[in-house]
PDB file of C-alpha atoms in Angstrom:
ATOM      1  CA  MET P   4     112.840 142.694 112.130  1.00  0.00           C
ATOM      2  CA  ARG P   5     114.444 141.931 108.803  1.00  0.00           C
ATOM      3  CA  LEU P   6     114.123 138.194 109.525  1.00  0.00           C
ATOM      4  CA  ALA P   7     110.437 138.427 110.501  1.00  0.00           C
ATOM      5  CA  GLY P   8     109.122 137.896 106.989  1.00  0.00           C
ATOM      6  CA  PRO P   9     111.359 134.908 106.106  1.00  0.00           C
ATOM      7  CA  LEU P  10     110.842 133.386 109.558  1.00  0.00           C
ATOM      8  CA  CYS P  11     107.033 133.578 109.333  1.00  0.00           C
ATOM      9  CA  ALA P  12     107.082 132.050 105.858  1.00  0.00           C
ATOM     10  CA  GLY P  13     109.405 129.314 107.076  1.00  0.00           C
ATOM     11  CA  VAL P  14     107.215 128.483 110.077  1.00  0.00           C
ATOM     12  CA  LEU P  15     104.096 128.201 107.895  1.00  0.00           C
ATOM     13  CA  LEU P  16     105.924 125.968 105.421  1.00  0.00           C
ATOM     14  CA  TRP P  17     107.257 123.807 108.266  1.00  0.00           C
ATOM     15  CA  PHE P  18     103.771 123.198 109.684  1.00  0.00           C
ATOM     16  CA  ALA P  19     102.460 122.283 106.211  1.00  0.00           C
ATOM     17  CA  ALA P  20     105.359 119.904 105.598  1.00  0.00           C
ATOM     18  CA  VAL P  21     104.899 118.136 108.938  1.00  0.00           C
ATOM     19  CA  ALA P  22     101.159 117.784 108.378  1.00  0.00           C
ATOM     20  CA  ILE P  23     101.704 116.217 104.964  1.00  0.00           C
ATOM     21  CA  ALA P  24     104.528 114.000 106.142  1.00  0.00           C
ATOM     22  CA  GLN P  25     102.481 112.480 108.956  1.00  0.00           C
ATOM     23  CA  GLU P  26      99.809 111.060 106.657  1.00  0.00           C
ATOM     24  CA  PRO P  27      99.828 107.243 106.890  1.00  0.00           C
ATOM     25  CA  VAL P  28     101.205 105.246 103.982  1.00  0.00           C
ATOM     26  CA  ALA P  29     100.856 101.488 103.619  1.00  0.00           C
ATOM     27  CA  ASP P  30     103.927  99.460 102.774  1.00  0.00           C
ATOM     28  CA  PRO P  31     103.796  97.866  99.314  1.00  0.00           C
ATOM     29  CA  PRO P  32     103.371  94.255 100.553  1.00  0.00           C
ATOM     30  CA  ALA P  33     100.532  95.214 102.901  1.00  0.00           C
ATOM     31  CA  ALA P  34      98.855  97.298 100.204  1.00  0.00           C
ATOM     32  CA  ALA P  35      99.061  94.377  97.787  1.00  0.00           C
ATOM     33  CA  ARG P  36      97.466  92.059 100.341  1.00  0.00           C
ATOM     34  CA  GLN P  37      94.686  94.566 100.957  1.00  0.00           C
ATOM     35  CA  ARG P  38      93.940  94.802  97.240  1.00  0.00           C
ATOM     36  CA  ASP P  39      93.737  91.021  96.969  1.00  0.00           C
ATOM     37  CA  GLN P  40      91.266  90.867  99.844  1.00  0.00           C
ATOM     38  CA  THR P  41      89.021  93.545  98.383  1.00  0.00           C
ATOM     39  CA  GLU P  42      89.022  91.943  94.954  1.00  0.00           C
ATOM     40  CA  ALA P  43      87.891  88.511  96.161  1.00  0.00           C
ATOM     41  CA  PRO P  44      86.252  88.574  99.620  1.00  0.00           C
ATOM     42  CA  PRO P  45      84.808  85.338 101.039  1.00  0.00           C
ATOM     43  CA  ALA P  46      81.511  84.309  99.515  1.00  0.00           C
ATOM     44  CA  ALA P  47      79.833  84.403 102.935  1.00  0.00           C
ATOM     45  CA  ARG P  48      80.516  88.163 103.113  1.00  0.00           C
ATOM     46  CA  SER P  49      79.314  89.014  99.602  1.00  0.00           C
ATOM     47  CA  ASP P  50      76.420  90.993 101.066  1.00  0.00           C
ATOM     48  CA  ILE P  51      78.907  93.290 102.813  1.00  0.00           C
ATOM     49  CA  TYR P  52      80.948  93.862  99.630  1.00  0.00           C
ATOM     50  CA  PRO P  53      78.355  94.762  96.957  1.00  0.00           C
ATOM     51  CA  THR P  54      79.596  95.537  93.482  1.00  0.00           C
ATOM     52  CA  TYR P  55      78.755  98.380  91.128  1.00  0.00           C
ATOM     53  CA  PRO P  56      76.386  98.742  89.373  1.00  0.00           C
ATOM     54  CA  ASP P  57      74.470  95.758  90.863  1.00  0.00           C
ATOM     55  CA  PRO P  58      75.029  95.761  94.647  1.00  0.00           C
ATOM     56  CA  GLY P  59      73.066  92.546  95.149  1.00  0.00           C
ATOM     57  CA  ARG P  60      74.972  90.447  92.627  1.00  0.00           C
ATOM     58  CA  PRO P  61      77.262  87.846  94.263  1.00  0.00           C
ATOM     59  CA  ARG P  62      80.858  87.588  93.158  1.00  0.00           C
ATOM     60  CA  VAL P  63      81.800  84.841  90.724  1.00  0.00           C
ATOM     61  CA  ILE P  64      85.381  83.579  90.556  1.00  0.00           C
ATOM     62  CA  VAL P  65      86.032  82.376  87.016  1.00  0.00           C
ATOM     63  CA  PRO P  66      89.119  80.249  86.329  1.00  0.00           C
ATOM     64  CA  GLU P  67      91.170  81.698  83.508  1.00  0.00           C
ATOM     65  CA  ASN P  68      92.544  79.534  80.712  1.00  0.00           C
ATOM     66  CA  ALA P  69      91.485  76.275  82.363  1.00  0.00           C
ATOM     67  CA  ASP P  70      91.925  74.523  78.996  1.00  0.00           C
ATOM     68  CA  ALA P  71      94.429  75.420  76.327  1.00  0.00           C
ATOM     69  CA  PRO P  72      92.558  77.895  74.090  1.00  0.00           C
ATOM     70  CA  PRO P  73      92.724  77.473  70.311  1.00  0.00           C
ATOM     71  CA  GLU P  74      94.096  81.018  70.051  1.00  0.00           C
ATOM     72  CA  ARG P  75      96.574  82.380  72.580  1.00  0.00           C
ATOM     73  CA  VAL P  76      98.125  85.775  73.264  1.00  0.00           C
ATOM     74  CA  VAL P  77     101.873  86.246  72.819  1.00  0.00           C
ATOM     75  CA  ALA P  78     102.629  89.845  73.830  1.00  0.00           C
ATOM     76  CA  GLY P  79     105.229  92.217  75.146  1.00  0.00           C
ATOM     77  CA  LEU P  80     105.605  95.779  76.428  1.00  0.00           C
ATOM     78  CA  SER P  81     108.035  98.435  75.264  1.00  0.00           C
ATOM     79  CA  SER P  82     108.854  99.072  78.924  1.00  0.00           C
ATOM     80  CA  ASP P  83     107.921  97.341  82.154  1.00  0.00           C
ATOM     81  CA  ALA P  84     109.105 100.216  84.371  1.00  0.00           C
ATOM     82  CA  VAL P  85     108.321 103.938  84.521  1.00  0.00           C
ATOM     83  CA  SER P  86     110.599 106.343  86.399  1.00  0.00           C
ATOM     84  CA  ILE P  87     109.065 109.487  87.891  1.00  0.00           C
ATOM     85  CA  THR P  88     111.490 112.424  88.055  1.00  0.00           C
ATOM     86  CA  ALA P  89     111.071 116.156  88.620  1.00  0.00           C
ATOM     87  CA  SER P  90     110.639 116.683  84.868  1.00  0.00           C
ATOM     88  CA  PHE P  91     108.274 113.726  84.343  1.00  0.00           C
ATOM     89  CA  ASP P  92     105.392 114.774  82.085  1.00  0.00           C
ATOM     90  CA  GLY P  93     103.926 111.370  81.270  1.00  0.00           C
ATOM     91  CA  SER P  94     105.029 108.324  79.342  1.00  0.00           C
ATOM     92  CA  ASN P  95     103.942 106.144  76.445  1.00  0.00           C
ATOM     93  CA  ILE P  96     103.757 102.363  76.701  1.00  0.00           C
ATOM     94  CA  LEU P  97     103.720 100.420  73.445  1.00  0.00           C
ATOM     95  CA  ILE P  98     101.970  97.062  73.801  1.00  0.00           C
ATOM     96  CA  TYR P  99     102.473  94.664  70.925  1.00  0.00           C
ATOM     97  CA  GLY P 100     101.827  91.019  70.321  1.00  0.00           C
ATOM     98  CA  ALA P 101     100.551  88.225  68.148  1.00  0.00           C
ATOM     99  CA  VAL P 102      97.979  85.454  68.247  1.00  0.00           C
ATOM    100  CA  ALA P 103      99.428  81.944  68.389  1.00  0.00           C
ATOM    101  CA  ARG P 104      97.275  79.258  66.819  1.00  0.00           C
ATOM    102  CA  GLU P 105      97.809  75.796  65.320  1.00  0.00           C
ATOM    103  CA  ALA P 106      94.882  75.973  62.907  1.00  0.00           C
ATOM    104  CA  PRO P 107      93.795  78.458  60.244  1.00  0.00           C
ATOM    105  CA  VAL P 108      91.953  81.601  61.250  1.00  0.00           C
ATOM    106  CA  PRO P 109      88.384  80.606  62.149  1.00  0.00           C
ATOM    107  CA  ASP P 110      85.528  81.792  59.996  1.00  0.00           C
ATOM    108  CA  GLY P 111      82.981  84.231  61.342  1.00  0.00           C
ATOM    109  CA  PRO P 112      83.336  87.604  63.101  1.00  0.00           C
ATOM    110  CA  PRO P 113      86.885  88.963  63.270  1.00  0.00           C
ATOM    111  CA  LEU P 114      89.159  88.688  66.277  1.00  0.00           C
ATOM    112  CA  GLU P 115      88.956  91.573  68.756  1.00  0.00           C
ATOM    113  CA  VAL P 116      91.512  92.727  71.332  1.00  0.00           C
ATOM    114  CA  ILE P 117      91.069  94.701  74.559  1.00  0.00           C
ATOM    115  CA  VAL P 118      93.979  96.096  76.590  1.00  0.00           C
ATOM    116  CA  THR P 119      93.633  97.474  80.125  1.00  0.00           C
ATOM    117  CA  ILE P 120      96.174  99.107  82.444  1.00  0.00           C
ATOM    118  CA  GLU P 121      95.179  99.428  86.092  1.00  0.00           C
ATOM    119  CA  GLY P 122      96.949 101.383  88.819  1.00  0.00           C
ATOM    120  CA  PRO P 123      97.128 100.529  92.531  1.00  0.00           C
ATOM    121  CA  SER P 124      93.744 100.420  94.229  1.00  0.00           C
ATOM    122  CA  GLN P 125      92.866 102.959  96.899  1.00  0.00           C
ATOM    123  CA  ALA P 126      90.119 103.328  99.476  1.00  0.00           C
ATOM    124  CA  LEU P 127      88.321 106.666  99.257  1.00  0.00           C
ATOM    125  CA  THR P 128      85.151 108.493 100.232  1.00  0.00           C
ATOM    126  CA  VAL P 129      82.787 110.148  97.745  1.00  0.00           C
ATOM    127  CA  ARG P 130      80.703 112.963  99.255  1.00  0.00           C
ATOM    128  CA  ARG P 131      77.597 114.712  97.994  1.00  0.00           C
ATOM    129  CA  LYS P 132      77.105 118.429  98.684  1.00  0.00           C
ATOM    130  CA  THR P 133      73.708 120.059  98.948  1.00  0.00           C
ATOM    131  CA  ARG P 134      72.754 123.701  99.389  1.00  0.00           C
ATOM    132  CA  GLN P 135      71.239 124.398 102.787  1.00  0.00           C
ATOM    133  CA  VAL P 136      70.581 127.815 104.326  1.00  0.00           C
ATOM    134  CA  GLY P 137      72.521 129.434 101.512  1.00  0.00           C
ATOM    135  CA  ILE P 138      75.707 127.363 101.905  1.00  0.00           C
ATOM    136  CA  TRP P 139      76.974 124.113 100.416  1.00  0.00           C
ATOM    137  CA  ILE P 140      77.634 121.338 102.951  1.00  0.00           C
ATOM    138  CA  ASN P 141      78.364 117.601 102.807  1.00  0.00           C
ATOM    139  CA  THR P 142      75.165 115.659 103.455  1.00  0.00           C
ATOM    140  CA  GLU P 143      75.804 112.116 102.175  1.00  0.00           C
ATOM    141  CA  SER P 144      78.900 110.029 101.593  1.00  0.00           C
ATOM    142  CA  LEU P 145      79.862 106.642 100.196  1.00  0.00           C
ATOM    143  CA  GLU P 146      83.025 104.781 101.139  1.00  0.00           C
ATOM    144  CA  VAL P 147      84.546 102.920  98.193  1.00  0.00           C
ATOM    145  CA  GLY P 148      86.689 100.056  99.432  1.00  0.00           C
ATOM    146  CA  ALA P 149      88.942  99.798  96.378  1.00  0.00           C
ATOM    147  CA  ALA P 150      89.079 102.028  93.306  1.00  0.00           C
ATOM    148  CA  PRO P 151      92.012 102.032  90.861  1.00  0.00           C
ATOM    149  CA  SER P 152      94.117 105.172  91.027  1.00  0.00           C
ATOM    150  CA  PHE P 153      94.489 104.900  87.243  1.00  0.00           C
ATOM    151  CA  TYR P 154      92.526 102.859  84.715  1.00  0.00           C
ATOM    152  CA  VAL P 155      92.558 102.885  80.933  1.00  0.00           C
ATOM    153  CA  VAL P 156      90.746 100.605  78.488  1.00  0.00           C
ATOM    154  CA  SER P 157      91.936 100.447  74.895  1.00  0.00           C
ATOM    155  CA  THR P 158      89.950  98.366  72.400  1.00  0.00           C
ATOM    156  CA  SER P 159      89.951  97.352  68.753  1.00  0.00           C
ATOM    157  CA  GLY P 160      86.317  98.431  68.374  1.00  0.00           C
ATOM    158  CA  PRO P 161      83.330  99.863  70.262  1.00  0.00           C
ATOM    159  CA  LEU P 162      83.362  98.220  73.674  1.00  0.00           C
ATOM    160  CA  ASP P 163      79.613  97.614  73.851  1.00  0.00           C
ATOM    161  CA  GLN P 164      79.724  95.834  70.476  1.00  0.00           C
ATOM    162  CA  ILE P 165      82.762  93.564  70.919  1.00  0.00           C
ATOM    163  CA  LEU P 166      82.223  92.519  74.572  1.00  0.00           C
ATOM    164  CA  GLN P 167      79.175  90.783  75.991  1.00  0.00           C
ATOM    165  CA  PRO P 168      77.914  92.228  79.310  1.00  0.00           C
ATOM    166  CA  ASP P 169      78.255  88.957  81.249  1.00  0.00           C
ATOM    167  CA  TRP P 170      81.917  88.634  80.230  1.00  0.00           C
ATOM    168  CA  ASP P 171      82.456  92.244  81.215  1.00  0.00           C
ATOM    169  CA  THR P 172      81.008  91.455  84.649  1.00  0.00           C
ATOM    170  CA  ARG P 173      83.255  88.423  85.055  1.00  0.00           C
ATOM    171  CA  TYR P 174      86.515  90.187  84.275  1.00  0.00           C
ATOM    172  CA  ARG P 175      85.560  93.763  85.295  1.00  0.00           C
ATOM    173  CA  ILE P 176      86.851  95.356  82.109  1.00  0.00           C
ATOM    174  CA  SER P 177      84.782  98.507  81.613  1.00  0.00           C
ATOM    175  CA  VAL P 178      85.549 101.585  83.702  1.00  0.00           C
ATOM    176  CA  PRO P 179      82.409 101.479  85.943  1.00  0.00           C
ATOM    177  CA  LEU P 180      83.141  97.876  86.922  1.00  0.00           C
ATOM    178  CA  ALA P 181      86.779  98.610  87.802  1.00  0.00           C
ATOM    179  CA  MET P 182      85.754  99.654  91.324  1.00  0.00           C
ATOM    180  CA  ARG P 183      85.922  96.510  93.402  1.00  0.00           C
ATOM    181  CA  SER P 184      83.739  96.995  96.460  1.00  0.00           C
ATOM    182  CA  PHE P 185      82.122  99.352  98.922  1.00  0.00           C
ATOM    183  CA  ALA P 186      83.542  99.558 102.442  1.00  0.00           C
ATOM    184  CA  GLY P 187      81.398  99.147 105.526  1.00  0.00           C
ATOM    185  CA  GLU P 188      77.646  99.489 105.730  1.00  0.00           C
ATOM    186  CA  LEU P 189      75.891 101.377 102.953  1.00  0.00           C
ATOM    187  CA  THR P 190      74.333 104.615 104.194  1.00  0.00           C
ATOM    188  CA  VAL P 191      72.792 105.726 100.889  1.00  0.00           C
ATOM    189  CA  GLU P 192      69.880 104.235  98.988  1.00  0.00           C
ATOM    190  CA  ASP P 193      71.406 104.551  95.510  1.00  0.00           C
ATOM    191  CA  THR P 194      75.151 104.082  95.040  1.00  0.00           C
ATOM    192  CA  VAL P 195      75.203 104.681  91.277  1.00  0.00           C
ATOM    193  CA  PRO P 196      75.270 108.535  91.380  1.00  0.00           C
ATOM    194  CA  PHE P 197      78.301 108.427  93.695  1.00  0.00           C
ATOM    195  CA  THR P 198      80.282 106.000  91.574  1.00  0.00           C
ATOM    196  CA  GLU P 199      79.314 107.855  88.408  1.00  0.00           C
ATOM    197  CA  ALA P 200      80.566 111.087  89.973  1.00  0.00           C
ATOM    198  CA  LEU P 201      83.859 109.428  90.898  1.00  0.00           C
ATOM    199  CA  VAL P 202      84.318 108.133  87.343  1.00  0.00           C
ATOM    200  CA  ARG P 203      83.426 111.547  85.903  1.00  0.00           C
ATOM    201  CA  LEU P 204      85.931 113.367  88.130  1.00  0.00           C
ATOM    202  CA  ARG P 205      88.750 110.967  87.344  1.00  0.00           C
ATOM    203  CA  GLU P 206      87.979 111.052  83.646  1.00  0.00           C
ATOM    204  CA  GLY P 207      88.290 114.831  83.851  1.00  0.00           C
ATOM    205  CA  ASN P 208      91.739 114.433  85.452  1.00  0.00           C
ATOM    206  CA  GLY P 209      92.843 111.950  82.792  1.00  0.00           C
ATOM    207  CA  LEU P 210      93.044 109.056  85.266  1.00  0.00           C
ATOM    208  CA  TYR P 211      90.167 107.022  83.805  1.00  0.00           C
ATOM    209  CA  ARG P 212      89.915 106.655  80.049  1.00  0.00           C
ATOM    210  CA  THR P 213      88.334 104.476  77.375  1.00  0.00           C
ATOM    211  CA  ASP P 214      90.077 104.522  73.975  1.00  0.00           C
ATOM    212  CA  GLU P 215      87.817 102.753  71.529  1.00  0.00           C
ATOM    213  CA  ALA P 216      89.654 101.721  68.382  1.00  0.00           C
ATOM    214  CA  GLY P 217      92.947 102.295  70.222  1.00  0.00           C
ATOM    215  CA  VAL P 218      94.176  98.769  69.397  1.00  0.00           C
ATOM    216  CA  ASN P 219      95.278  98.063  65.846  1.00  0.00           C
ATOM    217  CA  VAL P 220      94.757  94.435  64.698  1.00  0.00           C
ATOM    218  CA  VAL P 221      96.441  93.254  61.491  1.00  0.00           C
ATOM    219  CA  ASP P 222      95.190  90.132  59.661  1.00  0.00           C
ATOM    220  CA  GLN P 223      93.690  88.783  62.912  1.00  0.00           C
ATOM    221  CA  THR P 224      97.215  87.840  63.994  1.00  0.00           C
ATOM    222  CA  LEU P 225      99.255  90.906  64.945  1.00  0.00           C
ATOM    223  CA  PHE P 226      98.142  93.756  67.190  1.00  0.00           C
ATOM    224  CA  ASN P 227      99.566  96.840  68.882  1.00  0.00           C
ATOM    225  CA  ALA P 228      98.387  99.636  71.155  1.00  0.00           C
ATOM    226  CA  ASP P 229     100.121 102.855  72.158  1.00  0.00           C
ATOM    227  CA  ILE P 230      98.831 103.894  75.601  1.00  0.00           C
ATOM    228  CA  ARG P 231      99.593 107.269  77.137  1.00  0.00           C
ATOM    229  CA  LEU P 232     100.300 107.398  80.881  1.00  0.00           C
ATOM    230  CA  PRO P 233      99.640 110.849  82.419  1.00  0.00           C
ATOM    231  CA  ALA P 234     102.042 112.858  84.544  1.00  0.00           C
ATOM    232  CA  ASN P 235      99.950 112.534  87.739  1.00  0.00           C
ATOM    233  CA  LEU P 236     100.691 108.846  88.318  1.00  0.00           C
ATOM    234  CA  ILE P 237     101.283 107.487  91.803  1.00  0.00           C
ATOM    235  CA  GLU P 238     103.936 104.962  92.756  1.00  0.00           C
ATOM    236  CA  GLY P 239     103.030 101.296  92.691  1.00  0.00           C
ATOM    237  CA  ASP P 240     102.644  98.154  90.628  1.00  0.00           C
ATOM    238  CA  TYR P 241     100.389  98.611  87.611  1.00  0.00           C
ATOM    239  CA  LYS P 242      98.630  95.637  86.015  1.00  0.00           C
ATOM    240  CA  THR P 243      98.310  95.138  82.268  1.00  0.00           C
ATOM    241  CA  ARG P 244      95.717  92.763  80.842  1.00  0.00           C
ATOM    242  CA  ILE P 245      95.274  91.752  77.202  1.00  0.00           C
ATOM    243  CA  PHE P 246      92.046  90.002  76.203  1.00  0.00           C
ATOM    244  CA  LEU P 247      91.365  88.073  73.001  1.00  0.00           C
ATOM    245  CA  LEU P 248      87.703  87.978  72.026  1.00  0.00           C
ATOM    246  CA  ARG P 249      85.511  86.301  69.461  1.00  0.00           C
ATOM    247  CA  GLU P 250      81.785  86.920  69.185  1.00  0.00           C
ATOM    248  CA  GLY P 251      81.890  88.938  72.382  1.00  0.00           C
ATOM    249  CA  ARG P 252      83.419  86.145  74.474  1.00  0.00           C
ATOM    250  CA  ILE P 253      86.907  86.130  75.987  1.00  0.00           C
ATOM    251  CA  ILE P 254      89.036  83.216  74.781  1.00  0.00           C
ATOM    252  CA  ASP P 255      92.420  84.094  76.297  1.00  0.00           C
ATOM    253  CA  VAL P 256      93.982  86.529  78.781  1.00  0.00           C
ATOM    254  CA  PHE P 257      97.572  87.746  79.053  1.00  0.00           C
ATOM    255  CA  ARG P 258      98.874  89.628  82.109  1.00  0.00           C
ATOM    256  CA  ALA P 259     102.022  91.716  82.616  1.00  0.00           C
ATOM    257  CA  PRO P 260     103.185  94.114  85.357  1.00  0.00           C
ATOM    258  CA  ILE P 261     104.458  97.687  85.040  1.00  0.00           C
ATOM    259  CA  GLU P 262     106.494  99.153  87.884  1.00  0.00           C
ATOM    260  CA  VAL P 263     106.087 102.901  88.495  1.00  0.00           C
ATOM    261  CA  ARG P 264     108.614 104.399  90.927  1.00  0.00           C
ATOM    262  CA  LYS P 265     110.093 107.751  91.892  1.00  0.00           C
ATOM    263  CA  VAL P 266     113.857 107.906  91.290  1.00  0.00           C
ATOM    264  CA  GLY P 267     116.778 110.119  92.251  1.00  0.00           C
ATOM    265  CA  ILE P 268     116.433 113.078  94.597  1.00  0.00           C
ATOM    266  CA  GLU P 269     112.641 112.995  94.226  1.00  0.00           C
ATOM    267  CA  ARG P 270     112.428 109.509  95.725  1.00  0.00           C
ATOM    268  CA  TRP P 271     114.860 110.441  98.519  1.00  0.00           C
ATOM    269  CA  LEU P 272     112.769 113.459  99.512  1.00  0.00           C
ATOM    270  CA  TYR P 273     109.538 111.470  99.207  1.00  0.00           C
ATOM    271  CA  ARG P 274     110.770 108.714 101.523  1.00  0.00           C
ATOM    272  CA  LEU P 275     112.304 111.234 103.909  1.00  0.00           C
ATOM    273  CA  ALA P 276     108.966 113.021 104.266  1.00  0.00           C
ATOM    274  CA  PHE P 277     107.214 109.821 105.362  1.00  0.00           C
ATOM    275  CA  ASP P 278     110.010 108.003 107.211  1.00  0.00           C
ATOM    276  CA  ARG P 279     111.589 111.015 108.996  1.00  0.00           C
ATOM    277  CA  PRO P 280     108.866 113.694 109.178  1.00  0.00           C
ATOM    278  CA  LEU P 281     110.599 115.730 111.898  1.00  0.00           C
ATOM    279  CA  LEU P 282     113.890 115.875 109.992  1.00  0.00           C
ATOM    280  CA  TYR P 283     112.028 116.710 106.779  1.00  0.00           C
ATOM    281  CA  GLY P 284     110.154 119.510 108.539  1.00  0.00           C
ATOM    282  CA  LEU P 285     113.358 120.982 109.998  1.00  0.00           C
ATOM    283  CA  MET P 286     115.034 120.855 106.597  1.00  0.00           C
ATOM    284  CA  SER P 287     112.034 122.560 105.013  1.00  0.00           C
ATOM    285  CA  LEU P 288     112.140 125.256 107.698  1.00  0.00           C
ATOM    286  CA  ALA P 289     115.844 125.842 107.116  1.00  0.00           C
ATOM    287  CA  VAL P 290     115.390 126.057 103.338  1.00  0.00           C
ATOM    288  CA  ALA P 291     112.462 128.466 103.746  1.00  0.00           C
ATOM    289  CA  ILE P 292     114.435 130.750 106.075  1.00  0.00           C
ATOM    290  CA  ALA P 293     117.471 130.693 103.792  1.00  0.00           C
ATOM    291  CA  ALA P 294     115.339 131.428 100.727  1.00  0.00           C
ATOM    292  CA  GLY P 295     113.518 134.278 102.469  1.00  0.00           C
ATOM    293  CA  TRP P 296     116.737 135.798 103.769  1.00  0.00           C
ATOM    294  CA  GLY P 297     118.371 135.502 100.345  1.00  0.00           C
ATOM    295  CA  ALA P 298     115.419 137.159  98.608  1.00  0.00           C
ATOM    296  CA  SER P 299     115.292 140.028 101.112  1.00  0.00           C
ATOM    297  CA  SER P 300     119.052 140.579 100.769  1.00  0.00           C
ATOM    298  CA  ALA P 301     118.792 140.633  96.984  1.00  0.00           C
ATOM    299  CA  PHE P 302     115.981 143.232  97.038  1.00  0.00           C
ATOM    300  CA  ARG P 303     117.911 145.319  99.548  1.00  0.00           C
ATOM    301  CA  LEU P 304     120.931 145.395  97.237  1.00  0.00           C
ATOM    302  CA  LEU P 305     118.740 146.354  94.285  1.00  0.00           C
ATOM    303  CA  ARG P 306     117.239 149.278  96.202  1.00  0.00           C
ATOM    304  CA  ARG P 307     120.674 150.570  97.099  1.00  0.00           C
ATOM    305  CA  ARG P 308     121.587 150.739  93.418  1.00  0.00           C
TER     306      ARG P 308
END
């Protein structure tokens, strides 16, 4: 009877561990291929992959830097890898760079810089609850084919003033346009409330963010941005983009990757849970029983004293 409490707790923990461990996870190469397909589907299927906020707008593939621009980005990152450990509480990435040009600084409006960091894309479902017969139930849902798990935009000025809307649509810079496509057939008349709700929820969790005036530009030549990465990051390859703008138009783009990975015992347990779910469940059961037995023994000794 003394083992009943620890054994029950261990059995419950074992069932939870097995249920979590059996969730499917895509391998990194396959996930990367899936993201590429959702970002640029064939033109013939553009009606099946509408974009937000204009579902009827066809996709336009714009070649980047087809001609050598008069001003080019030369940039670097303070770190191109982030290690997630048990004590990980977030990280700061310093992005710095300069503008390379062979002529004097052009006259007119000043140079502007936009920096974005995008996490791995995920498919998800956004559901709407309505109150019926005194209870809240799911009535409508929208399947988003690809939404970044993390997305931050840092700019040298107000985004709506330094970036023209058509250039925003081409490069999908602002947070609402970061979602790539909708999956399957649309079952709702208006998709905007669903995508707005998704953005609002992720902004509340610190996963989506717009930092206006977060980029410091010096003499239209040097720039830097200090971007905070939250603690609730997921593993994957993160994409950094740096845009140079003049008069609201993008004149050059620089791209750099950031690798986010679990390390140490955390990564070993994470991989064990997905690769060997039965072994992970048995280990969890054994740890739960041992912990319960140890706690009951400790309390029994304290009562005797």
